[in-house]
Amino acid sequence: MINKVVYLFPGQGAQYPGMALDLLESCRELKDLFSIASDIAGKDMEQLLRNASSDELKRTDVSQPAITLANLAAAKYLEIQCQRENGPNFKPTGCAGFSLGEYAALAIAGVIGIEDCFFLVTRRGKAMQETVDNIEALTNDAPGMAAIVGLAPSQVEALIAKWKSDDPAVSGTSSPALKDLYAANINSPRQVAVSGSSATLEEAEKRFKEAGARRVLRLQVSCPFHSPFLKGAAETFAIALERVEFRDPVIPVFSNVTGRQIQNGAEAKALALRQIVESVRWTDVESSIVQLKPDALLETGPGNVLQGLWREGGSDIPCYAAGTAESINGLSV
C-alpha cells in the first residue's frame, strides 16, 4: 500500500516542445495555472509550448518559466486526481527538485507561493541568460556544460582540482591549465555534469576520456549552470529574491546545495541564492530522501532523467514517471 510519496521535479534539459499541453487538454482546471504563468512571464505560455522550437525552449530565459509550468501542472494534475472519489493517494509527503526544479519543490512544500515561484524563475532565467550573453559578447566563447559518464564524482572533482593547478611550465606539457572548469551537478555515483567555456570543455573532453570516462556528452542547455560563471546573475537575482517571502516548509523539502532537508524559510532563501553558483549535490539529496523511507517517488514533470539517476543511485524504492496525463492516469503503484 502506498502511503508515502515523494515528488521529484526535473530541471533544465528536460524540456521539449508541447510539454504539459496534454495535461491542460485533459484537465481544464489547469487553465488558471497557465494564466498565472503567462501574466508573470509576459507571454502566452500555452502558445509558447505549442509553437516554440527546441532551440527556442533551450534558451534559459524561456525554459525556466516553461519547465516550472510543466512541473507545477503535473503536480496540480496529481492533486486533482487524488481529490476524486476513490482517487489514488499520491499526495506528497516530501519533495525535491533538480536545479531549477527546486523552485517547484519549494512551491509544493509551501515555502513560496505559486505567483512568487513564477516571478522568481522568470527573473532567474533572465538574469542567467543576460550573464551568458554578456560573456559571449566579451569573449566570443559560448560557455556550456557536459556530462562525464563512467567516472565517480570524487575522481572528477580530483581531476578538476589537479587541472586547475597545473602549470605547463612546471609540468612540461603544452596543455593549458583548465582554470574555468567546474563540477556543477553531482548526478549519480557514475555521472557528473561540468560547466566551462567552450574551449575548456573541448579540452576537458579529451582529458576525461584519457582518464577512463566512458562518454562525455555536451548538454542541451545554453548556460554554464551552478558555477562562478553566473556570479553576475546571482547579484542581479538577489534583488528579486528580497521581494519574496519564504515561509517554513509544511512538508520535507531538500536543498541542492547541502543535500539535506531545509529547516526554515530563512535557510531556503539563502540557499536559493547560493544554488546559482554552487554545485547541485543530487546524490546527497537522494540519500536524504531515502531516510524518509517513502513507498515510491514520482518524477513530476517532463522527461525521465531523474528516474534514471535514481536507479543509478542503487535504491530499491521505485520511481515512476508522472509528467504526462497518460503516465499519471496509468500509475498503479
Coordinates of C-alpha atoms in Angstrom, one line a residue:
M1 CA 0.0 0.0 0.0
I2 CA 1.3 3.4 -1.0
N3 CA 1.3 5.8 2.0
K4 CA 4.4 8.0 1.4
V5 CA 5.1 9.5 -1.9
V6 CA 8.0 12.0 -2.7
Y7 CA 7.8 14.2 -5.7
L8 CA 10.9 14.8 -7.8
F9 CA 10.9 17.9 -10.1
P10 CA 13.2 18.0 -13.1
G11 CA 15.2 21.0 -14.2
Q12 CA 16.6 22.4 -17.5
G13 CA 17.4 19.9 -20.2
A14 CA 14.1 18.1 -19.6
Q15 CA 12.1 20.4 -21.8
Y16 CA 10.5 19.5 -25.1
P17 CA 8.1 21.3 -27.5
G18 CA 4.4 20.7 -26.5
M19 CA 5.2 19.5 -22.9
A20 CA 2.3 19.8 -20.4
L21 CA -0.3 20.5 -23.1
D22 CA -1.8 17.1 -22.7
L23 CA -2.3 17.9 -19.0
L24 CA -4.1 21.1 -19.9
E25 CA -6.2 19.4 -22.5
S26 CA -7.1 16.6 -20.2
C27 CA -7.9 18.9 -17.2
R28 CA -9.1 22.4 -17.9
E29 CA -8.8 23.2 -14.2
L30 CA -5.2 23.8 -15.1
K31 CA -6.2 26.9 -17.1
D32 CA -5.7 29.2 -14.1
L33 CA -2.2 27.9 -13.6
F34 CA -1.3 28.6 -17.3
S35 CA -2.8 32.1 -16.9
I36 CA -0.8 32.9 -13.9
A37 CA 2.4 31.8 -15.6
S38 CA 1.6 33.8 -18.7
D39 CA 0.8 37.0 -16.8
I40 CA 4.0 36.9 -14.8
A41 CA 6.3 35.7 -17.7
G42 CA 4.7 38.4 -20.0
K43 CA 3.9 35.9 -22.8
D44 CA 1.2 33.4 -23.6
M45 CA 2.7 30.2 -22.2
E46 CA 0.2 27.9 -23.9
Q47 CA 1.0 29.3 -27.3
L48 CA 4.8 29.2 -26.5
L49 CA 4.6 25.5 -25.7
R50 CA 2.5 24.8 -28.8
N51 CA 4.8 26.8 -31.2
A52 CA 8.3 27.0 -29.7
S53 CA 11.1 25.1 -31.3
S54 CA 13.6 23.0 -29.4
D55 CA 16.2 25.7 -29.9
E56 CA 13.9 28.4 -28.5
L57 CA 13.0 26.3 -25.5
K58 CA 16.7 25.8 -24.8
R59 CA 17.2 29.5 -24.0
T60 CA 17.4 29.9 -20.3
D61 CA 15.1 32.8 -20.1
V62 CA 12.4 30.8 -22.0
S63 CA 13.0 27.3 -20.5
Q64 CA 12.9 28.3 -16.8
P65 CA 9.3 29.5 -16.6
A66 CA 8.2 26.9 -19.2
I67 CA 9.7 23.9 -17.3
T68 CA 8.4 25.3 -14.0
L69 CA 4.9 25.5 -15.5
A70 CA 5.2 21.9 -16.7
N71 CA 6.3 20.7 -13.3
L72 CA 3.5 22.5 -11.4
A73 CA 1.0 21.4 -14.0
A74 CA 1.9 17.8 -13.3
A75 CA 1.7 18.3 -9.6
K76 CA -1.7 20.0 -9.9
Y77 CA -3.0 17.2 -12.1
L78 CA -1.9 14.7 -9.5
E79 CA -3.6 16.7 -6.8
I80 CA -6.9 16.8 -8.7
Q81 CA -6.7 13.0 -9.3
C82 CA -6.2 12.5 -5.6
Q83 CA -9.3 14.6 -4.8
R84 CA -11.6 12.5 -7.0
E85 CA -13.8 9.8 -5.4
N86 CA -11.8 6.6 -5.0
G87 CA -8.8 8.5 -6.4
P88 CA -5.2 7.4 -5.7
N89 CA -3.3 8.5 -2.7
F90 CA -0.5 10.4 -4.4
K91 CA -0.4 13.5 -2.1
P92 CA 3.3 14.3 -1.5
T93 CA 4.9 13.7 1.9
G94 CA 8.1 15.3 0.7
C95 CA 9.6 16.8 -2.4
A96 CA 12.9 17.8 -4.1
G97 CA 13.8 19.4 -7.4
F98 CA 16.9 19.2 -9.5
S99 CA 18.4 22.6 -10.1
L100 CA 15.6 24.8 -11.5
G101 CA 13.1 22.1 -10.3
E102 CA 13.9 23.1 -6.7
Y103 CA 11.5 26.1 -7.2
A104 CA 8.5 23.9 -8.0
A105 CA 9.5 21.8 -4.9
L106 CA 9.6 25.0 -2.7
A107 CA 6.1 25.9 -4.0
I108 CA 4.7 22.5 -3.3
A109 CA 6.3 22.5 0.1
G110 CA 4.6 25.8 0.9
V111 CA 7.8 27.8 1.2
I112 CA 6.8 30.2 -1.7
G113 CA 3.5 30.9 -3.4
I114 CA 2.7 29.9 -6.9
E115 CA 2.8 33.5 -8.2
D116 CA 6.2 34.1 -6.4
C117 CA 7.5 30.9 -7.9
F118 CA 6.8 32.1 -11.4
F119 CA 8.2 35.5 -10.6
L120 CA 11.4 34.1 -9.3
V121 CA 12.1 31.6 -12.1
T122 CA 11.3 34.3 -14.7
R123 CA 13.7 36.7 -13.1
R124 CA 16.3 34.0 -12.5
G125 CA 16.1 32.8 -16.2
K126 CA 16.5 36.4 -17.5
A127 CA 19.4 37.1 -15.2
M128 CA 21.2 33.9 -16.2
Q129 CA 20.6 34.5 -19.9
E130 CA 21.8 38.1 -19.8
T131 CA 25.0 37.0 -18.0
V132 CA 25.8 34.3 -20.6
D133 CA 25.0 36.7 -23.4
N134 CA 27.5 39.2 -21.9
I135 CA 30.2 36.5 -21.5
E136 CA 29.7 35.5 -25.2
A137 CA 29.9 39.2 -26.3
L138 CA 33.1 39.9 -24.4
T139 CA 34.9 36.6 -25.0
N140 CA 33.4 35.3 -28.3
D141 CA 33.1 31.9 -26.4
A142 CA 29.8 30.3 -25.5
P143 CA 30.2 28.6 -22.1
G144 CA 28.1 25.4 -21.5
M145 CA 28.0 22.0 -19.8
A146 CA 29.0 18.4 -20.5
A147 CA 28.1 15.2 -18.7
I148 CA 31.0 12.9 -17.7
V149 CA 29.8 9.3 -17.6
G150 CA 31.7 6.4 -16.1
L151 CA 33.9 8.3 -13.5
A152 CA 33.0 8.6 -9.8
P153 CA 32.3 12.1 -8.6
S154 CA 35.4 12.0 -6.4
Q155 CA 37.5 11.2 -9.4
V156 CA 36.0 14.0 -11.5
E157 CA 36.5 16.6 -8.7
A158 CA 40.0 15.4 -8.1
L159 CA 40.9 15.7 -11.8
I160 CA 39.4 19.2 -12.0
A161 CA 41.4 20.3 -8.9
K162 CA 44.6 18.9 -10.5
W163 CA 44.0 20.5 -13.9
K164 CA 43.2 23.9 -12.3
S165 CA 46.5 23.9 -10.5
D166 CA 48.6 22.5 -13.4
D167 CA 51.3 24.9 -14.6
P168 CA 52.5 24.0 -18.1
A169 CA 55.9 25.5 -17.3
V170 CA 56.3 23.1 -14.3
S171 CA 54.6 20.0 -15.7
G172 CA 56.4 20.2 -19.0
T173 CA 53.2 19.9 -21.1
S174 CA 51.8 22.3 -23.7
S175 CA 48.2 21.8 -22.4
P176 CA 46.7 24.8 -20.6
A177 CA 45.5 24.7 -17.0
L178 CA 41.8 24.5 -17.0
K179 CA 41.0 27.4 -14.7
D180 CA 37.3 27.7 -15.6
L181 CA 36.2 24.1 -15.3
Y182 CA 33.7 23.3 -12.5
A183 CA 31.9 20.3 -11.2
A184 CA 28.3 21.6 -11.5
N185 CA 26.0 18.7 -10.9
I186 CA 26.8 15.6 -8.9
N187 CA 24.2 13.5 -10.6
S188 CA 24.9 9.9 -9.7
P189 CA 27.7 7.6 -8.5
R190 CA 28.9 7.5 -12.1
Q191 CA 27.9 10.7 -13.7
V192 CA 28.9 14.4 -13.1
A193 CA 28.0 17.4 -15.2
V194 CA 30.7 20.0 -15.5
S195 CA 30.5 23.7 -16.6
G196 CA 33.1 25.6 -18.5
S197 CA 33.9 27.7 -21.6
S198 CA 33.5 26.1 -25.0
A199 CA 37.3 25.8 -25.4
T200 CA 37.7 24.4 -21.9
L201 CA 35.0 21.8 -22.4
E202 CA 36.7 20.7 -25.7
E203 CA 40.0 20.2 -23.9
A204 CA 38.4 18.6 -20.9
E205 CA 36.6 16.0 -23.0
K206 CA 39.9 14.6 -24.2
R207 CA 41.3 14.5 -20.7
F208 CA 38.3 12.9 -19.1
K209 CA 38.3 10.2 -21.8
E210 CA 42.0 9.6 -21.2
A211 CA 41.2 9.3 -17.5
G212 CA 38.7 6.5 -18.2
A213 CA 35.4 8.2 -18.8
R214 CA 33.1 6.1 -21.0
R215 CA 31.4 9.1 -22.6
V216 CA 31.5 12.9 -22.5
L217 CA 28.2 14.4 -23.7
R218 CA 27.5 18.1 -24.3
L219 CA 24.2 19.0 -22.7
Q220 CA 21.4 20.8 -24.4
V221 CA 21.5 23.9 -22.2
S222 CA 22.6 27.4 -23.0
C223 CA 24.2 28.2 -19.7
P224 CA 27.2 27.1 -17.5
F225 CA 24.9 26.4 -14.6
H226 CA 26.0 26.1 -10.9
S227 CA 29.4 27.7 -11.4
P228 CA 31.1 31.1 -10.8
F229 CA 30.4 32.0 -14.4
L230 CA 27.0 33.1 -13.0
K231 CA 28.2 35.4 -10.3
G232 CA 26.7 38.3 -12.1
A233 CA 23.3 36.6 -12.4
A234 CA 23.3 35.8 -8.7
E235 CA 23.9 39.5 -7.9
T236 CA 21.0 40.5 -10.1
F237 CA 18.7 37.8 -8.8
A238 CA 19.4 38.7 -5.2
I239 CA 17.4 41.9 -5.7
A240 CA 14.3 39.9 -6.9
L241 CA 14.8 37.4 -4.1
E242 CA 14.4 40.1 -1.5
R243 CA 10.9 40.9 -2.7
V244 CA 9.6 37.4 -1.9
E245 CA 8.6 35.9 1.4
F246 CA 10.0 32.5 2.2
R247 CA 8.0 30.5 4.7
D248 CA 8.9 27.4 6.7
P249 CA 8.2 24.1 4.8
V250 CA 5.0 22.3 5.5
I251 CA 6.5 19.0 4.2
P252 CA 10.1 18.0 3.9
V253 CA 12.0 19.7 1.0
F254 CA 15.6 19.2 0.2
S255 CA 18.4 21.6 -0.8
N256 CA 20.6 21.1 -3.9
V257 CA 23.4 23.0 -2.2
T258 CA 23.6 20.9 1.1
G259 CA 21.8 17.8 0.0
R260 CA 19.9 18.0 3.3
Q261 CA 16.4 18.9 4.4
I262 CA 15.7 22.6 4.6
Q263 CA 14.6 23.6 8.1
N264 CA 13.1 27.0 7.6
G265 CA 12.2 29.8 5.2
A266 CA 15.3 31.9 6.0
E267 CA 17.6 29.0 5.2
A268 CA 15.6 28.3 2.0
K269 CA 16.1 31.9 0.8
A270 CA 19.8 31.9 1.5
L271 CA 20.3 28.6 -0.3
A272 CA 18.2 29.7 -3.3
L273 CA 20.9 32.4 -4.0
R274 CA 23.8 30.1 -3.3
Q275 CA 22.4 27.5 -5.7
I276 CA 23.1 29.7 -8.7
V277 CA 26.9 29.4 -8.3
E278 CA 27.3 26.2 -6.3
S279 CA 27.2 22.6 -7.2
V280 CA 24.0 20.5 -7.2
R281 CA 24.7 17.7 -4.7
W282 CA 22.0 15.4 -6.1
T283 CA 23.4 12.2 -4.8
D284 CA 23.2 13.7 -1.3
V285 CA 19.6 14.7 -1.9
E286 CA 18.8 11.2 -2.9
S287 CA 20.4 9.8 0.2
S288 CA 18.4 12.2 2.4
I289 CA 15.2 11.2 0.6
V290 CA 15.9 7.5 1.4
Q291 CA 15.9 8.4 5.1
L292 CA 12.3 9.4 4.8
K293 CA 11.5 5.8 3.8
P294 CA 9.0 6.7 1.1
D295 CA 7.0 3.9 -0.6
A296 CA 7.6 5.5 -4.1
L297 CA 8.8 8.5 -5.9
L298 CA 7.2 10.3 -8.8
E299 CA 9.1 12.3 -11.4
T300 CA 6.6 15.1 -11.5
G301 CA 7.4 16.9 -14.8
P302 CA 8.8 16.3 -18.3
G303 CA 11.2 13.6 -19.2
N304 CA 12.7 10.6 -17.3
V305 CA 16.1 11.9 -16.3
L306 CA 15.5 11.8 -12.6
Q307 CA 14.2 8.2 -12.8
G308 CA 17.4 7.2 -14.4
L309 CA 19.6 8.9 -11.8
W310 CA 17.5 7.4 -9.0
R311 CA 18.1 3.9 -10.4
E312 CA 21.9 4.6 -10.7
G313 CA 21.8 5.6 -7.0
G314 CA 21.0 1.9 -6.2
S315 CA 17.9 2.4 -4.2
D316 CA 15.2 -0.3 -4.4
I317 CA 12.4 2.2 -3.8
P318 CA 10.6 2.6 -7.1
C319 CA 10.5 5.9 -9.1
Y320 CA 7.7 6.4 -11.6
A321 CA 7.0 8.8 -14.4
A322 CA 4.3 11.4 -13.6
G323 CA 4.8 14.1 -16.2
T324 CA 2.1 13.4 -18.7
A325 CA -1.7 12.7 -18.4
E326 CA -1.0 9.2 -19.8
S327 CA 1.7 8.4 -17.3
I328 CA -0.3 9.8 -14.3
N329 CA -3.5 8.0 -15.4
G330 CA -1.6 4.8 -15.8
L331 CA 0.0 4.8 -12.3
S332 CA -0.8 1.6 -10.5
V333 CA 1.7 1.7 -7.7

